[in-house]
Short mmCIF file of C-alpha atoms in Angstrom, two decimals:
data_model
loop_
_atom_site.label_atom_id
_atom_site.label_comp_id
_atom_site.label_asym_id
_atom_site.label_seq_id
_atom_site.Cartn_x
_atom_site.Cartn_y
_atom_site.Cartn_z
CA SER A 150 -94.73 150.75 264.69
CA GLN A 151 -95.59 154.52 266.60
CA THR A 152 -98.71 154.12 268.66
CA ILE A 153 -101.34 156.25 270.59
CA HIS A 154 -103.54 156.35 272.94
CA GLN A 155 -105.94 158.16 273.80
CA TRP A 156 -108.89 157.55 276.92
CA PRO A 157 -111.65 157.57 278.29
CA ALA A 158 -113.54 157.06 274.75
CA THR A 159 -116.11 158.77 276.41
CA LEU A 160 -116.91 160.58 279.25
CA VAL A 161 -120.43 162.19 280.84
CA GLN A 162 -119.84 165.43 283.24
CA PRO A 163 -121.59 167.71 285.45
CA VAL A 164 -121.42 171.20 285.26
CA GLY A 165 -118.58 172.41 286.85
CA SER A 166 -116.54 169.35 287.79
CA PRO A 167 -112.93 169.05 286.54
CA LEU A 168 -111.56 167.31 283.75
CA SER A 169 -108.46 165.38 283.25
CA LEU A 170 -107.67 163.56 279.70
CA GLU A 171 -103.90 161.60 279.12
CA CYS A 172 -102.59 160.66 275.87
CA THR A 173 -100.04 158.70 275.36
CA VAL A 174 -97.79 158.31 271.93
CA GLU A 175 -95.05 154.74 271.75
CA GLY A 176 -92.32 154.05 269.62
CA THR A 177 -91.44 157.34 268.80
CA SER A 178 -89.21 160.01 271.11
CA ASN A 179 -89.35 163.65 271.35
CA PRO A 180 -92.70 164.28 269.31
CA ASN A 181 -94.53 167.25 268.64
CA LEU A 182 -98.18 167.01 270.69
CA TYR A 183 -101.39 168.22 269.85
CA TRP A 184 -105.09 168.59 271.99
CA TYR A 185 -107.88 169.81 269.38
CA ARG A 186 -111.70 170.27 270.01
CA GLN A 187 -113.82 169.73 267.45
CA ALA A 188 -117.49 170.46 267.44
CA ALA A 189 -120.05 168.02 265.98
CA GLY A 190 -120.13 168.35 262.28
CA ARG A 191 -116.93 170.99 262.08
CA GLY A 192 -113.76 171.23 261.76
CA LEU A 193 -110.64 170.88 264.19
CA GLN A 194 -110.05 173.15 266.26
CA LEU A 195 -106.24 173.56 267.86
CA LEU A 196 -105.86 174.02 271.67
CA PHE A 197 -102.08 173.20 272.94
CA TYR A 198 -98.83 171.81 271.04
CA SER A 199 -95.95 171.06 272.93
CA VAL A 200 -92.77 170.49 271.20
CA GLY A 201 -90.74 169.24 274.86
CA ILE A 202 -91.76 168.75 278.19
CA GLY A 203 -92.59 171.50 280.49
CA GLN A 204 -93.33 173.44 277.00
CA ILE A 205 -97.03 174.37 276.04
CA SER A 206 -98.32 176.56 273.77
CA SER A 207 -101.78 177.71 274.56
CA GLU A 208 -103.69 178.24 270.83
CA VAL A 209 -107.83 180.03 272.18
CA PRO A 210 -108.16 181.32 275.94
CA GLN A 211 -110.75 178.81 277.76
CA ASN A 212 -111.14 177.29 281.41
CA LEU A 213 -108.86 173.93 280.24
CA SER A 214 -104.83 173.85 280.18
CA ALA A 215 -102.54 171.06 279.11
CA SER A 216 -99.38 169.66 280.59
CA ARG A 217 -96.85 167.29 279.62
CA PRO A 218 -94.99 165.69 282.43
CA GLN A 219 -93.02 163.02 280.44
CA ASP A 220 -91.95 162.85 276.51
CA ARG A 221 -94.71 160.76 275.65
CA GLN A 222 -97.27 161.79 277.59
CA PHE A 223 -100.35 164.67 276.81
CA ILE A 224 -102.77 165.23 279.33
CA LEU A 225 -105.76 167.76 279.03
CA SER A 226 -107.68 169.15 282.39
CA SER A 227 -110.04 171.98 283.34
CA LYS A 228 -110.70 173.02 286.61
CA LYS A 229 -114.31 173.32 286.13
CA LEU A 230 -116.41 172.70 283.19
CA LEU A 231 -119.09 174.91 280.98
CA LEU A 232 -121.15 173.56 279.06
CA SER A 233 -119.19 174.92 276.10
CA ASP A 234 -116.77 172.16 276.68
CA SER A 235 -118.74 169.33 275.49
CA GLY A 236 -117.27 168.00 272.25
CA PHE A 237 -114.76 165.04 270.33
CA TYR A 238 -111.58 165.93 272.00
CA LEU A 239 -108.91 164.30 269.74
CA CYS A 240 -104.52 164.00 270.63
CA ALA A 241 -102.51 163.70 267.35
CA TRP A 242 -98.68 163.84 267.83
CA SER A 243 -95.96 164.35 265.02
CA SER A 244 -92.56 163.91 263.93
CA ILE A 245 -90.35 166.53 265.36
CA GLY A 246 -89.29 169.32 263.27
CA THR A 247 -92.02 171.68 261.65
CA GLY A 248 -94.85 170.52 258.29
CA GLN A 249 -94.68 166.13 259.40
CA PRO A 250 -98.18 164.57 258.88
CA GLN A 251 -100.22 164.58 262.20
CA HIS A 252 -101.15 160.90 263.48
CA PHE A 253 -104.39 161.38 265.59
CA GLY A 254 -106.12 159.47 268.92
CA ASP A 255 -109.24 157.16 268.59
CA GLY A 256 -110.70 160.13 270.69
CA THR A 257 -112.70 161.05 273.77
CA ARG A 258 -116.92 162.11 272.62
CA LEU A 259 -117.25 164.22 276.31
CA SER A 260 -120.74 165.58 277.01
CA ILE A 261 -121.23 168.11 279.57
CA LEU A 262 -124.62 167.96 281.37
CA GLY B 153 -104.74 185.47 261.24
CA GLN B 154 -104.27 182.36 258.88
CA GLN B 155 -107.55 180.63 257.40
CA VAL B 156 -108.01 177.33 255.01
CA MET B 157 -111.38 178.02 253.90
CA GLN B 158 -113.07 174.44 251.92
CA ILE B 159 -115.26 174.17 249.49
CA PRO B 160 -117.88 172.56 249.66
CA GLN B 161 -119.69 172.27 252.92
CA TYR B 162 -120.99 169.22 252.27
CA GLN B 163 -121.70 167.15 248.56
CA HIS B 164 -123.78 164.38 248.07
CA VAL B 165 -122.92 162.12 244.99
CA GLN B 166 -124.51 158.89 243.46
CA GLU B 167 -121.85 156.21 243.65
CA GLY B 168 -120.22 156.35 240.64
CA GLU B 169 -120.54 159.89 240.10
CA ASP B 170 -117.12 162.21 241.10
CA PHE B 171 -115.85 164.52 243.60
CA THR B 172 -113.84 167.41 244.03
CA THR B 173 -113.27 169.41 246.73
CA TYR B 174 -111.09 172.71 247.14
CA CYS B 175 -109.19 174.39 249.96
CA ASN B 176 -108.03 178.20 250.35
CA SER B 177 -105.46 179.71 251.93
CA SER B 178 -105.42 183.33 252.94
CA THR B 179 -101.38 182.80 253.11
CA THR B 180 -98.92 180.94 251.38
CA LEU B 181 -98.23 177.29 252.44
CA SER B 182 -94.95 175.57 253.25
CA ASN B 183 -97.10 172.30 252.44
CA ILE B 184 -100.28 170.92 251.98
CA GLN B 185 -101.96 168.08 253.59
CA TRP B 186 -104.66 165.68 252.66
CA TYR B 187 -106.84 163.74 255.91
CA LYS B 188 -110.07 162.16 255.84
CA GLN B 189 -112.10 161.17 258.49
CA ARG B 190 -114.78 158.33 258.52
CA PRO B 191 -118.08 159.04 260.24
CA GLY B 192 -117.20 158.51 263.75
CA GLY B 193 -113.58 158.24 263.96
CA HIS B 194 -110.73 160.23 263.44
CA PRO B 195 -108.36 162.07 260.99
CA VAL B 196 -106.26 160.04 259.35
CA PHE B 197 -103.52 161.42 256.70
CA LEU B 198 -103.76 160.85 253.64
CA ILE B 199 -100.78 162.96 251.54
CA GLN B 200 -98.59 165.98 251.71
CA LEU B 201 -97.83 167.94 248.53
CA VAL B 202 -94.78 169.93 249.06
CA LYS B 203 -94.07 171.76 245.38
CA SER B 204 -96.11 174.35 243.65
CA GLY B 205 -98.35 172.55 240.79
CA GLU B 206 -97.87 169.14 242.72
CA VAL B 207 -100.26 166.23 241.81
CA LYS B 208 -100.21 163.46 243.32
CA LYS B 209 -102.47 160.00 242.89
CA GLN B 210 -103.68 157.34 245.42
CA LYS B 211 -105.93 154.66 243.26
CA ARG B 212 -109.29 156.70 242.81
CA LEU B 213 -108.30 159.89 243.98
CA THR B 214 -105.76 162.97 242.78
CA PHE B 215 -104.51 165.50 244.70
CA GLN B 216 -103.09 169.09 243.24
CA PHE B 217 -101.08 172.32 244.87
CA GLY B 218 -101.59 175.49 243.21
CA GLU B 219 -99.14 177.30 241.22
CA ALA B 220 -98.94 179.94 243.86
CA LYS B 221 -99.33 177.76 246.98
CA LYS B 222 -102.29 178.72 248.17
CA ASN B 223 -104.39 175.93 246.87
CA SER B 224 -105.27 172.90 246.91
CA SER B 225 -107.71 170.52 245.40
CA LEU B 226 -108.84 166.40 246.28
CA HIS B 227 -110.53 164.85 242.98
CA ILE B 228 -112.24 160.81 243.68
CA THR B 229 -112.95 159.13 240.73
CA ALA B 230 -116.08 157.11 240.66
CA THR B 231 -116.94 157.48 244.16
CA GLN B 232 -117.76 154.61 246.22
CA THR B 233 -119.51 153.96 249.37
CA THR B 234 -116.45 153.21 251.06
CA ASP B 235 -114.99 157.09 250.37
CA VAL B 236 -117.65 158.60 252.80
CA GLY B 237 -116.46 161.09 255.50
CA THR B 238 -115.37 164.30 256.30
CA TYR B 239 -112.01 165.36 254.12
CA PHE B 240 -109.73 168.33 255.42
CA CYS B 241 -106.88 169.88 253.78
CA ALA B 242 -105.17 171.16 256.58
CA GLY B 243 -101.63 173.89 255.52
CA TRP B 244 -98.35 174.56 257.67
CA THR B 245 -96.98 178.17 256.83
CA GLY B 246 -93.75 177.00 257.98
CA ALA B 247 -94.49 177.76 261.96
CA ASN B 248 -95.15 175.65 264.65
CA ASN B 249 -98.95 174.83 263.89
CA LEU B 250 -100.98 172.77 261.06
CA PHE B 251 -104.36 174.66 260.14
CA PHE B 252 -107.29 172.77 259.19
CA GLY B 253 -109.82 173.29 256.77
CA THR B 254 -113.03 173.60 257.40
CA GLY B 255 -113.49 169.92 256.03
CA THR B 256 -115.64 168.26 253.34
CA ARG B 257 -118.41 165.70 254.31
CA LEU B 258 -119.06 163.51 251.46
CA THR B 259 -121.98 161.17 251.33
CA VAL B 260 -122.15 158.38 248.82
CA ILE B 261 -126.12 157.37 247.42
CA PRO B 262 -125.53 153.95 246.78
#
């Protein structure tokens, strides 16, 4: 069966520090991969999605970036975190093709001090 | 741009009462999906509707897709405390992105 791993579960970082969140999927090949951010008590904001290795689409301008160095690995990064980057970051995967259900990781709670 | 709105934003019900959340899209959807996010957890896929006017049931949950494929509803009969959480609809327009609704947070009072 397919599983998705996301770490760390919680992270406290100072303003201006770098960020690297990693997400890996097991049990499936060539998945579509997604990064979302959820502010407290709010909906899901799509940050990036990827349909293949090295293929990244950005949905919102920001100081975050994403990379997909391997088929089942998706990384969210920042060179300098802002206070506004605080939130709940969720990685998700779906089977290849459009309209497929998305399956989420447990998320990372990021607090910027 | 594409927008998917949900109402109400919050709903408090007594255990045993019914609950309904409504989802409205600004454009026609290829399909609509529903997700549940428990407090502190991550969204979990519940169901997908594809056909115009489609109705699907999962135990006490009834999902409906509008005839024009621009709106949907989720109805829970006789709520239980295990139903607590935020319910999101999410619509596909045929592109690569799933547009999530704003969510309805359900509180069930025992």
